[in-house]
């Protein structure tokens, strides 16, 4: 599917690239990068020069010596060189050839950049100062999906310019090309708008924040912050250097309390509201009947358009209760004047009007899947978070679709059993946590679509809502390693994915995380129980598993802390009722997970 011929990627013990390239062939021999190695660029191109310099600096961090960058358009390829060359091909594809005499990366600019990201994953994890030895190989690579996104909510909790840049580095490392920046919500407006200064003077601050900081103590403290337009430009430029498009989200008509608090005339009843301190769905939303609202939003969007070169702008549209609109004379008048069926159709009118305005400025809009309920213009791209049904419906109506199915891609959800995790967004259903395997196995193309309909599924995105996440260590913990699993869903053809090999590569990836200062989670090592009760025999059969590489699980039945001297788990076992089990996973005798305990009561319904 990818290169006309599908080449099953070959997995080797020492090469650990995430996301797995589409085709990787190991060759005999190795290349040694040392202080005599040069970087050659074959095209006189400023961007290529910049990327080559970054490569040189990165090598410098290993060797204490940065190779010279030389422009050499023709001639034989010199020995002991890294050669970067612009070539035909699709925008993001690249080839990477390593022989004993040189390294050669070819592609369009973005492809060359990705080739370098892959090369970095062949470098030793720990910096060494002597030389870098690389295995000879040949990689042909290109992504499965053009939209590979990551969303960060900076409204519920604010993160600094530095924090955002740090994340942009991590995204580039995972070959993710979209940063969806959730800039406005009920709890804070985070983008400076010159024409409406109160949005950030007032709307960026809230008196309290609800956050469980330590143990069961709820702390209340003022919270806020915003990005100036200069800072926004700085971030957009930083992202562009990493081939990441920043897509801002300006929420409407719901999740707009911070704006309504700043400009009460934008609500149906001119209500005076504080910037919200509570999470959830709020009933006060922009009035759809007043011209004031559209004037305001068009002014805001005009400033937004000028700051973000992205052709896409996200306008939200989720979770907008219609209570206020039902009672509002302006909205009701609008419904009858525009001959709309009901308040849902009024949202359709609202969004389509914004879509038309955006189109007149050369911008396309994206909205959450709720927008489908109001009859949406075809040119609106739909971001599907509530499941596959919306995606199927949207694709059949010719909308492009980005899959952010909350059961697979919401990294604010628990990543293992809630009892073992810091407070997170409660799983919607029992066992509703999103463990690593679930993310890895996500197939973003909904079942039942025809081939032409499935072309509308343009991508996949991880969403990080930050209601319960105040600090970057915690952010890292929620995102990694699940982002590595999702990066492989985004990039790698399903045929080239392999769960066990992913886990092998993840071991190296975690070492890389550590060297990059990422506070990743080891929750994938936690033990999961499947318990089957036999009420006739009065026994329970216990199955244990983990999402860890080469798992060694030990458990105890006597209440003791499991150790490498406890019972070793190999196959499901049977216990009497009223047994307390404690299980954990181990590597080389050392515990690498939390201890997960279960009591098998006297009577129990069948669970899993
Ligand atoms: C739903 S997803 C929301 C967000 C919350 C999130 C928590 C979406 C479009 N809306 O406002 O933060 O759930 O998981």
PDB file of C-alpha atoms in Angstrom, residues 369-531:
ATOM      1  CA  UNK A 369     -18.200  16.010  16.106  1.00  0.00           C
ATOM      2  CA  UNK A 370     -21.193  17.568  17.924  1.00  0.00           C
ATOM      3  CA  UNK A 371     -21.359  20.050  15.047  1.00  0.00           C
ATOM      4  CA  UNK A 372     -22.697  17.289  12.796  1.00  0.00           C
ATOM      5  CA  UNK A 373     -25.995  17.510  14.660  1.00  0.00           C
ATOM      6  CA  UNK A 374     -26.790  20.916  13.211  1.00  0.00           C
ATOM      7  CA  UNK A 375     -26.293  20.228   9.499  1.00  0.00           C
ATOM      8  CA  UNK A 376     -22.739  21.192   8.655  1.00  0.00           C
ATOM      9  CA  UNK A 377     -21.222  22.539   5.432  1.00  0.00           C
ATOM     10  CA  UNK A 378     -19.085  19.979   3.640  1.00  0.00           C
ATOM     11  CA  UNK A 379     -15.960  22.103   3.885  1.00  0.00           C
ATOM     12  CA  UNK A 380     -15.801  21.748   7.675  1.00  0.00           C
ATOM     13  CA  UNK A 381     -13.389  19.059   8.881  1.00  0.00           C
ATOM     14  CA  UNK A 382     -14.729  17.032  11.771  1.00  0.00           C
ATOM     15  CA  UNK A 383     -12.683  16.014  14.775  1.00  0.00           C
ATOM     16  CA  UNK A 384     -14.325  12.881  16.144  1.00  0.00           C
ATOM     17  CA  UNK A 385     -13.906  12.282  19.841  1.00  0.00           C
ATOM     18  CA  UNK A 386     -17.072  10.481  20.837  1.00  0.00           C
ATOM     19  CA  UNK A 387     -16.596   7.271  18.871  1.00  0.00           C
ATOM     20  CA  UNK A 388     -16.751   5.790  15.405  1.00  0.00           C
ATOM     21  CA  UNK A 389     -20.390   6.615  14.569  1.00  0.00           C
ATOM     22  CA  UNK A 390     -19.742  10.318  14.094  1.00  0.00           C
ATOM     23  CA  UNK A 391     -16.738   9.521  11.917  1.00  0.00           C
ATOM     24  CA  UNK A 392     -18.751   7.180   9.694  1.00  0.00           C
ATOM     25  CA  UNK A 393     -21.552   9.700   9.394  1.00  0.00           C
ATOM     26  CA  UNK A 394     -19.104  12.529   8.624  1.00  0.00           C
ATOM     27  CA  UNK A 395     -17.062  10.590   6.067  1.00  0.00           C
ATOM     28  CA  UNK A 396     -20.249   9.537   4.251  1.00  0.00           C
ATOM     29  CA  UNK A 397     -21.238  13.198   4.092  1.00  0.00           C
ATOM     30  CA  UNK A 398     -17.868  14.025   2.518  1.00  0.00           C
ATOM     31  CA  UNK A 399     -16.304  15.710   5.520  1.00  0.00           C
ATOM     32  CA  UNK A 400     -12.654  15.092   6.196  1.00  0.00           C
ATOM     33  CA  UNK A 401     -12.247  13.464   9.583  1.00  0.00           C
ATOM     34  CA  UNK A 402      -9.549  13.475  12.261  1.00  0.00           C
ATOM     35  CA  UNK A 403      -9.834  10.629  14.727  1.00  0.00           C
ATOM     36  CA  UNK A 404      -9.438  11.508  18.380  1.00  0.00           C
ATOM     37  CA  UNK A 405     -11.639   8.697  19.685  1.00  0.00           C
ATOM     38  CA  UNK A 406     -11.641   9.359  23.425  1.00  0.00           C
ATOM     39  CA  UNK A 407     -11.354   5.681  24.414  1.00  0.00           C
ATOM     40  CA  UNK A 408      -8.036   5.416  22.571  1.00  0.00           C
ATOM     41  CA  UNK A 409      -6.429   8.829  22.250  1.00  0.00           C
ATOM     42  CA  UNK A 410      -7.415  10.783  25.381  1.00  0.00           C
ATOM     43  CA  UNK A 411      -4.289  10.801  27.465  1.00  0.00           C
ATOM     44  CA  UNK A 412      -6.040  12.608  30.311  1.00  0.00           C
ATOM     45  CA  UNK A 413      -7.796   9.301  30.989  1.00  0.00           C
ATOM     46  CA  UNK A 414      -6.279   6.786  33.410  1.00  0.00           C
ATOM     47  CA  UNK A 415      -3.569   4.623  31.881  1.00  0.00           C
ATOM     48  CA  UNK A 416      -3.910   1.686  34.255  1.00  0.00           C
ATOM     49  CA  UNK A 417      -6.252   0.801  37.087  1.00  0.00           C
ATOM     50  CA  UNK A 418      -7.282   4.059  38.824  1.00  0.00           C
ATOM     51  CA  UNK A 419      -6.227   2.741  42.245  1.00  0.00           C
ATOM     52  CA  UNK A 420      -2.631   2.725  40.973  1.00  0.00           C
ATOM     53  CA  UNK A 421      -2.698   6.144  39.339  1.00  0.00           C
ATOM     54  CA  UNK A 422      -2.768   9.838  40.257  1.00  0.00           C
ATOM     55  CA  UNK A 423      -6.181  11.465  39.930  1.00  0.00           C
ATOM     56  CA  UNK A 424      -7.259  11.560  36.296  1.00  0.00           C
ATOM     57  CA  UNK A 425     -10.382  11.994  34.251  1.00  0.00           C
ATOM     58  CA  UNK A 426     -12.616   9.207  35.512  1.00  0.00           C
ATOM     59  CA  UNK A 427     -13.016   6.370  33.057  1.00  0.00           C
ATOM     60  CA  UNK A 428     -16.518   6.672  31.689  1.00  0.00           C
ATOM     61  CA  UNK A 429     -17.180   2.985  32.128  1.00  0.00           C
ATOM     62  CA  UNK A 430     -15.753   0.461  34.593  1.00  0.00           C
ATOM     63  CA  UNK A 431     -12.272  -0.458  33.409  1.00  0.00           C
ATOM     64  CA  UNK A 432     -12.500   2.539  31.116  1.00  0.00           C
ATOM     65  CA  UNK A 433      -8.835   3.305  31.426  1.00  0.00           C
ATOM     66  CA  UNK A 434      -6.713   3.558  28.316  1.00  0.00           C
ATOM     67  CA  UNK A 435      -3.781   1.240  28.707  1.00  0.00           C
ATOM     68  CA  UNK A 436      -0.811   1.224  26.370  1.00  0.00           C
ATOM     69  CA  UNK A 437      -1.987  -1.817  24.408  1.00  0.00           C
ATOM     70  CA  UNK A 438      -5.339  -0.201  23.748  1.00  0.00           C
ATOM     71  CA  UNK A 439      -3.642   2.852  22.259  1.00  0.00           C
ATOM     72  CA  UNK A 440      -1.299   0.713  20.164  1.00  0.00           C
ATOM     73  CA  UNK A 441      -4.115  -1.433  18.772  1.00  0.00           C
ATOM     74  CA  UNK A 442      -6.271   1.531  17.795  1.00  0.00           C
ATOM     75  CA  UNK A 443      -7.375   1.306  14.190  1.00  0.00           C
ATOM     76  CA  UNK A 444      -8.464   4.829  13.290  1.00  0.00           C
ATOM     77  CA  UNK A 445     -10.331   3.833  10.154  1.00  0.00           C
ATOM     78  CA  UNK A 446     -13.850   3.014  11.318  1.00  0.00           C
ATOM     79  CA  UNK A 447     -15.154  -0.384  10.279  1.00  0.00           C
ATOM     80  CA  UNK A 448     -17.642  -0.425   7.441  1.00  0.00           C
ATOM     81  CA  UNK A 449     -16.366   2.495   5.365  1.00  0.00           C
ATOM     82  CA  UNK A 450     -15.763   1.935   1.663  1.00  0.00           C
ATOM     83  CA  UNK A 451     -12.288   2.635   0.351  1.00  0.00           C
ATOM     84  CA  UNK A 452     -13.260   6.035  -1.011  1.00  0.00           C
ATOM     85  CA  UNK A 453     -15.064   6.968   2.220  1.00  0.00           C
ATOM     86  CA  UNK A 454     -12.072   5.934   4.297  1.00  0.00           C
ATOM     87  CA  UNK A 455      -9.900   8.408   2.357  1.00  0.00           C
ATOM     88  CA  UNK A 456     -11.703  11.062   4.390  1.00  0.00           C
ATOM     89  CA  UNK A 457      -9.961   9.813   7.536  1.00  0.00           C
ATOM     90  CA  UNK A 458      -7.019  12.171   7.205  1.00  0.00           C
ATOM     91  CA  UNK A 459      -5.431  11.557  10.539  1.00  0.00           C
ATOM     92  CA  UNK A 460      -5.149  10.721  14.167  1.00  0.00           C
ATOM     93  CA  UNK A 461      -4.531  12.885  17.201  1.00  0.00           C
ATOM     94  CA  UNK A 462      -3.796  12.551  20.899  1.00  0.00           C
ATOM     95  CA  UNK A 463      -5.698  14.961  23.126  1.00  0.00           C
ATOM     96  CA  UNK A 464      -4.489  16.131  26.463  1.00  0.00           C
ATOM     97  CA  UNK A 465      -7.049  17.910  28.591  1.00  0.00           C
ATOM     98  CA  UNK A 466      -5.478  19.328  31.696  1.00  0.00           C
ATOM     99  CA  UNK A 467      -8.201  19.605  34.321  1.00  0.00           C
ATOM    100  CA  UNK A 468      -6.115  17.510  36.714  1.00  0.00           C
ATOM    101  CA  UNK A 469      -2.676  18.261  35.322  1.00  0.00           C
ATOM    102  CA  UNK A 470      -0.858  21.269  36.683  1.00  0.00           C
ATOM    103  CA  UNK A 471       2.836  20.445  36.263  1.00  0.00           C
ATOM    104  CA  UNK A 472       4.957  19.250  33.381  1.00  0.00           C
ATOM    105  CA  UNK A 473       6.198  16.132  35.231  1.00  0.00           C
ATOM    106  CA  UNK A 474       2.594  15.046  35.464  1.00  0.00           C
ATOM    107  CA  UNK A 475       1.975  16.025  31.846  1.00  0.00           C
ATOM    108  CA  UNK A 476       4.914  13.839  30.792  1.00  0.00           C
ATOM    109  CA  UNK A 477       3.595  10.991  32.908  1.00  0.00           C
ATOM    110  CA  UNK A 478       0.226  11.061  31.130  1.00  0.00           C
ATOM    111  CA  UNK A 479       1.685  11.446  27.644  1.00  0.00           C
ATOM    112  CA  UNK A 480       4.628   9.053  27.614  1.00  0.00           C
ATOM    113  CA  UNK A 481       4.846   6.279  26.595  1.00  0.00           C
ATOM    114  CA  UNK A 482       1.292   6.389  25.208  1.00  0.00           C
ATOM    115  CA  UNK A 483       2.366   8.976  22.629  1.00  0.00           C
ATOM    116  CA  UNK A 484       4.963   6.545  21.271  1.00  0.00           C
ATOM    117  CA  UNK A 485       2.223   3.943  20.791  1.00  0.00           C
ATOM    118  CA  UNK A 486      -0.035   6.452  19.055  1.00  0.00           C
ATOM    119  CA  UNK A 487       2.821   7.818  16.928  1.00  0.00           C
ATOM    120  CA  UNK A 488       3.117   4.335  15.476  1.00  0.00           C
ATOM    121  CA  UNK A 489      -0.646   4.272  14.780  1.00  0.00           C
ATOM    122  CA  UNK A 490      -0.268   7.617  13.009  1.00  0.00           C
ATOM    123  CA  UNK A 491       2.844   6.866  11.014  1.00  0.00           C
ATOM    124  CA  UNK A 492       3.206   3.141  10.432  1.00  0.00           C
ATOM    125  CA  UNK A 493       1.078   1.106   8.061  1.00  0.00           C
ATOM    126  CA  UNK A 494      -0.964  -1.341  10.149  1.00  0.00           C
ATOM    127  CA  UNK A 495       0.764  -4.234   8.366  1.00  0.00           C
ATOM    128  CA  UNK A 496       4.130  -3.116   9.705  1.00  0.00           C
ATOM    129  CA  UNK A 497       2.989  -2.766  13.302  1.00  0.00           C
ATOM    130  CA  UNK A 498       3.966  -5.439  15.786  1.00  0.00           C
ATOM    131  CA  UNK A 499       3.051  -5.152  19.463  1.00  0.00           C
ATOM    132  CA  UNK A 500       5.830  -7.325  20.856  1.00  0.00           C
ATOM    133  CA  UNK A 501       8.466  -5.641  18.785  1.00  0.00           C
ATOM    134  CA  UNK A 502       7.062  -2.260  19.806  1.00  0.00           C
ATOM    135  CA  UNK A 503       7.542  -3.230  23.450  1.00  0.00           C
ATOM    136  CA  UNK A 504      11.131  -4.240  22.733  1.00  0.00           C
ATOM    137  CA  UNK A 505      11.803  -0.884  21.065  1.00  0.00           C
ATOM    138  CA  UNK A 506       9.999   0.923  23.863  1.00  0.00           C
ATOM    139  CA  UNK A 507      12.642  -0.226  26.321  1.00  0.00           C
ATOM    140  CA  UNK A 508      15.233   1.804  24.402  1.00  0.00           C
ATOM    141  CA  UNK A 509      12.730   4.603  23.861  1.00  0.00           C
ATOM    142  CA  UNK A 510      12.284   4.935  27.631  1.00  0.00           C
ATOM    143  CA  UNK A 511      16.041   5.350  28.000  1.00  0.00           C
ATOM    144  CA  UNK A 512      15.875   8.059  25.360  1.00  0.00           C
ATOM    145  CA  UNK A 513      13.015   9.715  27.243  1.00  0.00           C
ATOM    146  CA  UNK A 514      15.148   9.717  30.368  1.00  0.00           C
ATOM    147  CA  UNK A 515      18.056  11.318  28.555  1.00  0.00           C
ATOM    148  CA  UNK A 516      15.664  13.964  27.204  1.00  0.00           C
ATOM    149  CA  UNK A 517      14.408  14.713  30.722  1.00  0.00           C
ATOM    150  CA  UNK A 518      10.959  13.230  30.130  1.00  0.00           C
ATOM    151  CA  UNK A 519       9.214  12.001  33.285  1.00  0.00           C
ATOM    152  CA  UNK A 520       7.540   9.066  31.583  1.00  0.00           C
ATOM    153  CA  UNK A 521       5.260   6.539  33.195  1.00  0.00           C
ATOM    154  CA  UNK A 522       5.976   2.868  33.835  1.00  0.00           C
ATOM    155  CA  UNK A 523       2.280   2.073  34.249  1.00  0.00           C
ATOM    156  CA  UNK A 524       2.460  -0.294  31.287  1.00  0.00           C
ATOM    157  CA  UNK A 525       4.338  -2.649  33.624  1.00  0.00           C
ATOM    158  CA  UNK A 526       1.414  -2.785  36.055  1.00  0.00           C
ATOM    159  CA  UNK A 527      -0.383  -6.094  36.371  1.00  0.00           C
ATOM    160  CA  UNK A 528      -3.970  -6.479  35.136  1.00  0.00           C
ATOM    161  CA  UNK A 529      -6.333  -9.090  36.502  1.00  0.00           C
ATOM    162  CA  UNK A 530      -8.959 -11.146  34.731  1.00  0.00           C
ATOM    163  CA  UNK A 531     -10.944 -13.041  37.335  1.00  0.00           C
TER     164      UNK A 531
END
